[in-house]
Amino acid sequence: MRVVAGTLKGRSIKAVKGTNTRPTTDKVKESIFNIIGPYFDGGVALDLFGGSGNLGIESLSRGIDRVIFVDRETIAINTIKQNVKDLKIEDQVEIYRNDAFKALKAIVKRGLQFDLILLDPPYKGQRINEIIEFIHENELLAMDGIIMAECLKEDELHESIGDIHQVKREIYGITAITIYNRVDEN
């Protein structure tokens, strides 16, 4: 895997060893960022199922100021740490080993809000609708913020949850990429 664009373009990213994670391919990653960016003017991102850190690192390369990475697997956390170290971006990240919902509750306590939230959970047993409901209820997404959710194409995601609305859904093989935006409804 490589960083597709931005300040880190062409730099290698190590994948997580084993079969517990499924990295987003460079082709799909490029399509995602063409939809949601392709570049950012600062901001804070949350990569809730960090895996190798692939999507969060791409966000940093394209202009996001800071990324919080979360993953529940130790091997994934170690891979993110190694990738961040190799790319010399340690001062732009926070990395936590935690379950997604426990991490979200900790984020609420910190009073954080994000301009970009990346949701790329394991396909089996994903709970994207519940996660977006939690994000909405706790106002974790900034106004005009974006959520990118990756899942199986047959998974049904809500079109709207409060002021968070689906704006695009693209299919790539067995994968669906769904983009949400938080808009002021007043």
PDB file of C-alpha atoms in Angstrom:
ATOM      1  CA  MET A   1       0.000   0.000   0.000  1.00  0.00           C
ATOM      2  CA  ARG A   2       1.079   3.539  -0.698  1.00  0.00           C
ATOM      3  CA  VAL A   3      -0.078   7.050   0.098  1.00  0.00           C
ATOM      4  CA  VAL A   4      -1.931   8.096  -3.056  1.00  0.00           C
ATOM      5  CA  ALA A   5      -1.669  11.911  -2.935  1.00  0.00           C
ATOM      6  CA  GLY A   6      -0.518  14.904  -0.940  1.00  0.00           C
ATOM      7  CA  THR A   7       2.603  15.610   1.087  1.00  0.00           C
ATOM      8  CA  LEU A   8       3.341  11.912   1.697  1.00  0.00           C
ATOM      9  CA  LYS A   9       2.485  10.780  -1.857  1.00  0.00           C
ATOM     10  CA  GLY A  10       4.200   7.567  -2.883  1.00  0.00           C
ATOM     11  CA  ARG A  11       5.360   6.639   0.621  1.00  0.00           C
ATOM     12  CA  SER A  12       4.778   3.017   1.633  1.00  0.00           C
ATOM     13  CA  ILE A  13       2.351   1.930   4.340  1.00  0.00           C
ATOM     14  CA  LYS A  14       2.772  -1.477   5.960  1.00  0.00           C
ATOM     15  CA  ALA A  15      -0.308  -3.702   6.108  1.00  0.00           C
ATOM     16  CA  VAL A  16      -1.419  -5.489   9.263  1.00  0.00           C
ATOM     17  CA  LYS A  17      -0.137  -9.057   9.237  1.00  0.00           C
ATOM     18  CA  GLY A  18      -2.740 -11.817   9.293  1.00  0.00           C
ATOM     19  CA  THR A  19      -6.295 -12.037   8.065  1.00  0.00           C
ATOM     20  CA  ASN A  20      -8.145 -10.059  10.757  1.00  0.00           C
ATOM     21  CA  THR A  21      -7.977  -6.823   8.793  1.00  0.00           C
ATOM     22  CA  ARG A  22      -8.898  -6.062   5.213  1.00  0.00           C
ATOM     23  CA  PRO A  23      -6.993  -3.068   3.888  1.00  0.00           C
ATOM     24  CA  THR A  24      -8.750  -0.613   1.612  1.00  0.00           C
ATOM     25  CA  THR A  25      -7.112  -0.928  -1.813  1.00  0.00           C
ATOM     26  CA  ASP A  26      -5.293   2.066  -3.248  1.00  0.00           C
ATOM     27  CA  LYS A  27      -7.876   2.269  -6.058  1.00  0.00           C
ATOM     28  CA  VAL A  28     -10.835   2.422  -3.642  1.00  0.00           C
ATOM     29  CA  LYS A  29      -8.914   4.797  -1.350  1.00  0.00           C
ATOM     30  CA  GLU A  30      -8.276   7.162  -4.268  1.00  0.00           C
ATOM     31  CA  SER A  31     -11.983   7.054  -5.174  1.00  0.00           C
ATOM     32  CA  ILE A  32     -12.984   7.787  -1.554  1.00  0.00           C
ATOM     33  CA  PHE A  33     -10.773  10.846  -1.374  1.00  0.00           C
ATOM     34  CA  ASN A  34     -11.876  12.096  -4.785  1.00  0.00           C
ATOM     35  CA  ILE A  35     -15.422  12.083  -3.383  1.00  0.00           C
ATOM     36  CA  ILE A  36     -14.726  13.586   0.069  1.00  0.00           C
ATOM     37  CA  GLY A  37     -11.839  15.927  -0.717  1.00  0.00           C
ATOM     38  CA  PRO A  38      -9.696  15.458  -2.473  1.00  0.00           C
ATOM     39  CA  TYR A  39      -7.762  17.799  -0.170  1.00  0.00           C
ATOM     40  CA  PHE A  40      -8.510  19.349   3.221  1.00  0.00           C
ATOM     41  CA  ASP A  41      -7.858  22.758   4.681  1.00  0.00           C
ATOM     42  CA  GLY A  42      -6.926  21.516   8.137  1.00  0.00           C
ATOM     43  CA  GLY A  43      -9.266  19.850  10.590  1.00  0.00           C
ATOM     44  CA  VAL A  44      -9.335  16.829  12.872  1.00  0.00           C
ATOM     45  CA  ALA A  45     -10.144  13.279  11.793  1.00  0.00           C
ATOM     46  CA  LEU A  46     -11.111  10.090  13.623  1.00  0.00           C
ATOM     47  CA  ASP A  47     -10.087   6.760  12.099  1.00  0.00           C
ATOM     48  CA  LEU A  48     -12.241   4.536  14.317  1.00  0.00           C
ATOM     49  CA  PHE A  49     -11.181   1.152  12.913  1.00  0.00           C
ATOM     50  CA  GLY A  50      -7.610   2.123  12.116  1.00  0.00           C
ATOM     51  CA  GLY A  51      -6.203  -1.175  10.867  1.00  0.00           C
ATOM     52  CA  SER A  52      -2.865  -0.157   9.351  1.00  0.00           C
ATOM     53  CA  GLY A  53      -3.697   3.552   9.563  1.00  0.00           C
ATOM     54  CA  ASN A  54      -4.074   3.647   5.782  1.00  0.00           C
ATOM     55  CA  LEU A  55      -7.099   6.011   5.591  1.00  0.00           C
ATOM     56  CA  GLY A  56      -6.076   8.314   8.432  1.00  0.00           C
ATOM     57  CA  ILE A  57      -2.555   8.664   7.029  1.00  0.00           C
ATOM     58  CA  GLU A  58      -4.000   9.494   3.613  1.00  0.00           C
ATOM     59  CA  SER A  59      -6.120  12.187   5.310  1.00  0.00           C
ATOM     60  CA  LEU A  60      -3.019  13.711   6.922  1.00  0.00           C
ATOM     61  CA  SER A  61      -1.190  13.663   3.612  1.00  0.00           C
ATOM     62  CA  ARG A  62      -4.108  15.532   2.032  1.00  0.00           C
ATOM     63  CA  GLY A  63      -4.225  18.335   4.616  1.00  0.00           C
ATOM     64  CA  ILE A  64      -6.000  17.130   7.770  1.00  0.00           C
ATOM     65  CA  ASP A  65      -4.081  18.555  10.768  1.00  0.00           C
ATOM     66  CA  ARG A  66      -4.576  15.746  13.261  1.00  0.00           C
ATOM     67  CA  VAL A  67      -5.889  12.162  13.355  1.00  0.00           C
ATOM     68  CA  ILE A  68      -7.004  10.020  16.269  1.00  0.00           C
ATOM     69  CA  PHE A  69      -6.565   6.334  15.432  1.00  0.00           C
ATOM     70  CA  VAL A  70      -8.507   3.642  17.282  1.00  0.00           C
ATOM     71  CA  ASP A  71      -8.394  -0.110  16.842  1.00  0.00           C
ATOM     72  CA  ARG A  72      -9.120  -2.940  19.256  1.00  0.00           C
ATOM     73  CA  GLU A  73      -6.407  -5.265  17.930  1.00  0.00           C
ATOM     74  CA  THR A  74      -2.876  -4.978  19.356  1.00  0.00           C
ATOM     75  CA  ILE A  75      -1.307  -6.027  16.056  1.00  0.00           C
ATOM     76  CA  ALA A  76      -3.168  -3.216  14.262  1.00  0.00           C
ATOM     77  CA  ILE A  77      -2.120  -0.645  16.871  1.00  0.00           C
ATOM     78  CA  ASN A  78       1.509  -1.748  16.530  1.00  0.00           C
ATOM     79  CA  THR A  79       1.248  -1.442  12.730  1.00  0.00           C
ATOM     80  CA  ILE A  80      -0.214   2.075  12.980  1.00  0.00           C
ATOM     81  CA  LYS A  81       2.556   3.093  15.382  1.00  0.00           C
ATOM     82  CA  GLN A  82       5.215   1.733  13.016  1.00  0.00           C
ATOM     83  CA  ASN A  83       3.689   3.451   9.973  1.00  0.00           C
ATOM     84  CA  VAL A  84       3.378   6.753  11.836  1.00  0.00           C
ATOM     85  CA  LYS A  85       7.000   6.479  13.013  1.00  0.00           C
ATOM     86  CA  ASP A  86       8.280   5.573   9.524  1.00  0.00           C
ATOM     87  CA  LEU A  87       6.437   8.570   8.033  1.00  0.00           C
ATOM     88  CA  LYS A  88       7.610  10.892  10.860  1.00  0.00           C
ATOM     89  CA  ILE A  89       4.107  12.150  11.645  1.00  0.00           C
ATOM     90  CA  GLU A  90       4.000  11.245  15.362  1.00  0.00           C
ATOM     91  CA  ASP A  91       3.219  14.836  16.348  1.00  0.00           C
ATOM     92  CA  GLN A  92      -0.006  14.764  14.301  1.00  0.00           C
ATOM     93  CA  VAL A  93      -1.598  11.638  15.757  1.00  0.00           C
ATOM     94  CA  GLU A  94      -3.029   9.982  18.829  1.00  0.00           C
ATOM     95  CA  ILE A  95      -3.291   6.190  18.834  1.00  0.00           C
ATOM     96  CA  TYR A  96      -5.534   4.161  21.162  1.00  0.00           C
ATOM     97  CA  ARG A  97      -6.227   0.460  21.542  1.00  0.00           C
ATOM     98  CA  ASN A  98      -9.903   0.256  22.387  1.00  0.00           C
ATOM     99  CA  ASP A  99     -13.303  -1.017  21.318  1.00  0.00           C
ATOM    100  CA  ALA A 100     -15.101   1.455  19.013  1.00  0.00           C
ATOM    101  CA  PHE A 101     -17.953   2.287  21.422  1.00  0.00           C
ATOM    102  CA  LYS A 102     -15.677   2.622  24.456  1.00  0.00           C
ATOM    103  CA  ALA A 103     -13.445   4.924  22.414  1.00  0.00           C
ATOM    104  CA  LEU A 104     -16.442   7.030  21.346  1.00  0.00           C
ATOM    105  CA  LYS A 105     -17.544   7.380  24.978  1.00  0.00           C
ATOM    106  CA  ALA A 106     -14.027   8.529  25.934  1.00  0.00           C
ATOM    107  CA  ILE A 107     -14.098  11.032  23.071  1.00  0.00           C
ATOM    108  CA  VAL A 108     -17.416  12.437  24.351  1.00  0.00           C
ATOM    109  CA  LYS A 109     -15.815  13.001  27.775  1.00  0.00           C
ATOM    110  CA  ARG A 110     -13.012  14.953  26.085  1.00  0.00           C
ATOM    111  CA  GLY A 111     -15.551  17.158  24.288  1.00  0.00           C
ATOM    112  CA  LEU A 112     -14.022  16.521  20.863  1.00  0.00           C
ATOM    113  CA  GLN A 113     -15.607  17.097  17.469  1.00  0.00           C
ATOM    114  CA  PHE A 114     -14.341  15.879  14.103  1.00  0.00           C
ATOM    115  CA  ASP A 115     -14.329  17.265  10.581  1.00  0.00           C
ATOM    116  CA  LEU A 116     -13.842  13.770   9.145  1.00  0.00           C
ATOM    117  CA  ILE A 117     -14.782  10.391  10.602  1.00  0.00           C
ATOM    118  CA  LEU A 118     -13.562   7.242   8.865  1.00  0.00           C
ATOM    119  CA  LEU A 119     -15.540   4.053   9.541  1.00  0.00           C
ATOM    120  CA  ASP A 120     -14.021   0.965   7.973  1.00  0.00           C
ATOM    121  CA  PRO A 121     -14.961  -1.823  10.396  1.00  0.00           C
ATOM    122  CA  PRO A 122     -14.534  -5.533   9.778  1.00  0.00           C
ATOM    123  CA  TYR A 123     -17.328  -6.464   7.378  1.00  0.00           C
ATOM    124  CA  LYS A 124     -18.708  -9.206   9.626  1.00  0.00           C
ATOM    125  CA  GLY A 125     -20.918  -7.817  12.376  1.00  0.00           C
ATOM    126  CA  GLN A 126     -20.367  -4.162  11.541  1.00  0.00           C
ATOM    127  CA  ARG A 127     -22.545  -1.718  13.493  1.00  0.00           C
ATOM    128  CA  ILE A 128     -22.207   1.390  11.336  1.00  0.00           C
ATOM    129  CA  ASN A 129     -25.808   2.561  11.818  1.00  0.00           C
ATOM    130  CA  GLU A 130     -25.430   2.386  15.619  1.00  0.00           C
ATOM    131  CA  ILE A 131     -22.100   4.186  15.462  1.00  0.00           C
ATOM    132  CA  ILE A 132     -23.527   7.011  13.346  1.00  0.00           C
ATOM    133  CA  GLU A 133     -26.495   7.279  15.743  1.00  0.00           C
ATOM    134  CA  PHE A 134     -24.013   7.658  18.636  1.00  0.00           C
ATOM    135  CA  ILE A 135     -22.027  10.246  16.665  1.00  0.00           C
ATOM    136  CA  HIS A 136     -25.245  12.191  16.003  1.00  0.00           C
ATOM    137  CA  GLU A 137     -26.567  11.991  19.571  1.00  0.00           C
ATOM    138  CA  ASN A 138     -23.256  13.243  20.977  1.00  0.00           C
ATOM    139  CA  GLU A 139     -22.518  15.792  18.232  1.00  0.00           C
ATOM    140  CA  LEU A 140     -19.121  14.284  17.484  1.00  0.00           C
ATOM    141  CA  LEU A 141     -19.256  15.405  13.844  1.00  0.00           C
ATOM    142  CA  ALA A 142     -18.656  19.103  13.200  1.00  0.00           C
ATOM    143  CA  MET A 143     -21.163  21.054  11.092  1.00  0.00           C
ATOM    144  CA  ASP A 144     -20.380  20.320   7.414  1.00  0.00           C
ATOM    145  CA  GLY A 145     -18.276  17.382   8.635  1.00  0.00           C
ATOM    146  CA  ILE A 146     -18.010  14.162   6.642  1.00  0.00           C
ATOM    147  CA  ILE A 147     -18.384  10.502   7.586  1.00  0.00           C
ATOM    148  CA  MET A 148     -17.007   7.863   5.244  1.00  0.00           C
ATOM    149  CA  ALA A 149     -18.367   4.366   5.892  1.00  0.00           C
ATOM    150  CA  GLU A 150     -17.079   1.255   4.138  1.00  0.00           C
ATOM    151  CA  CYS A 151     -19.095  -1.965   4.259  1.00  0.00           C
ATOM    152  CA  LEU A 152     -20.371  -4.832   2.119  1.00  0.00           C
ATOM    153  CA  LYS A 153     -22.589  -3.651  -0.733  1.00  0.00           C
ATOM    154  CA  GLU A 154     -25.557  -5.641   0.626  1.00  0.00           C
ATOM    155  CA  ASP A 155     -25.364  -3.970   4.058  1.00  0.00           C
ATOM    156  CA  GLU A 156     -28.166  -1.472   4.517  1.00  0.00           C
ATOM    157  CA  LEU A 157     -27.167   1.851   5.994  1.00  0.00           C
ATOM    158  CA  HIS A 158     -29.648   4.537   7.028  1.00  0.00           C
ATOM    159  CA  GLU A 159     -30.075   7.408   4.591  1.00  0.00           C
ATOM    160  CA  SER A 160     -30.339   9.949   7.420  1.00  0.00           C
ATOM    161  CA  ILE A 161     -29.729  10.022  11.140  1.00  0.00           C
ATOM    162  CA  GLY A 162     -30.802  13.384  12.540  1.00  0.00           C
ATOM    163  CA  ASP A 163     -28.858  16.097  10.730  1.00  0.00           C
ATOM    164  CA  ILE A 164     -26.406  13.574   9.243  1.00  0.00           C
ATOM    165  CA  HIS A 165     -27.466  12.700   5.695  1.00  0.00           C
ATOM    166  CA  GLN A 166     -26.177  10.266   3.113  1.00  0.00           C
ATOM    167  CA  VAL A 167     -24.883  12.215   0.118  1.00  0.00           C
ATOM    168  CA  LYS A 168     -23.277   9.487  -1.975  1.00  0.00           C
ATOM    169  CA  ARG A 169     -22.994   5.717  -2.201  1.00  0.00           C
ATOM    170  CA  GLU A 170     -20.607   3.994  -4.582  1.00  0.00           C
ATOM    171  CA  ILE A 171     -20.074   0.276  -5.187  1.00  0.00           C
ATOM    172  CA  TYR A 172     -16.633  -1.227  -5.858  1.00  0.00           C
ATOM    173  CA  GLY A 173     -16.910  -5.001  -6.303  1.00  0.00           C
ATOM    174  CA  ILE A 174     -18.240  -6.376  -2.982  1.00  0.00           C
ATOM    175  CA  THR A 175     -17.588  -3.063  -1.192  1.00  0.00           C
ATOM    176  CA  ALA A 176     -19.887  -0.085  -0.704  1.00  0.00           C
ATOM    177  CA  ILE A 177     -18.562   3.353   0.175  1.00  0.00           C
ATOM    178  CA  THR A 178     -21.178   5.600   1.768  1.00  0.00           C
ATOM    179  CA  ILE A 179     -20.530   9.284   2.398  1.00  0.00           C
ATOM    180  CA  TYR A 180     -22.497  11.287   4.953  1.00  0.00           C
ATOM    181  CA  ASN A 181     -22.501  15.003   5.669  1.00  0.00           C
ATOM    182  CA  ARG A 182     -23.776  16.910   8.682  1.00  0.00           C
ATOM    183  CA  VAL A 183     -25.817  19.908   7.581  1.00  0.00           C
ATOM    184  CA  ASP A 184     -27.524  22.717   9.475  1.00  0.00           C
ATOM    185  CA  GLU A 185     -31.246  22.104   9.060  1.00  0.00           C
ATOM    186  CA  ASN A 186     -32.324  25.555  10.298  1.00  0.00           C
TER     187      ASN A 186
END
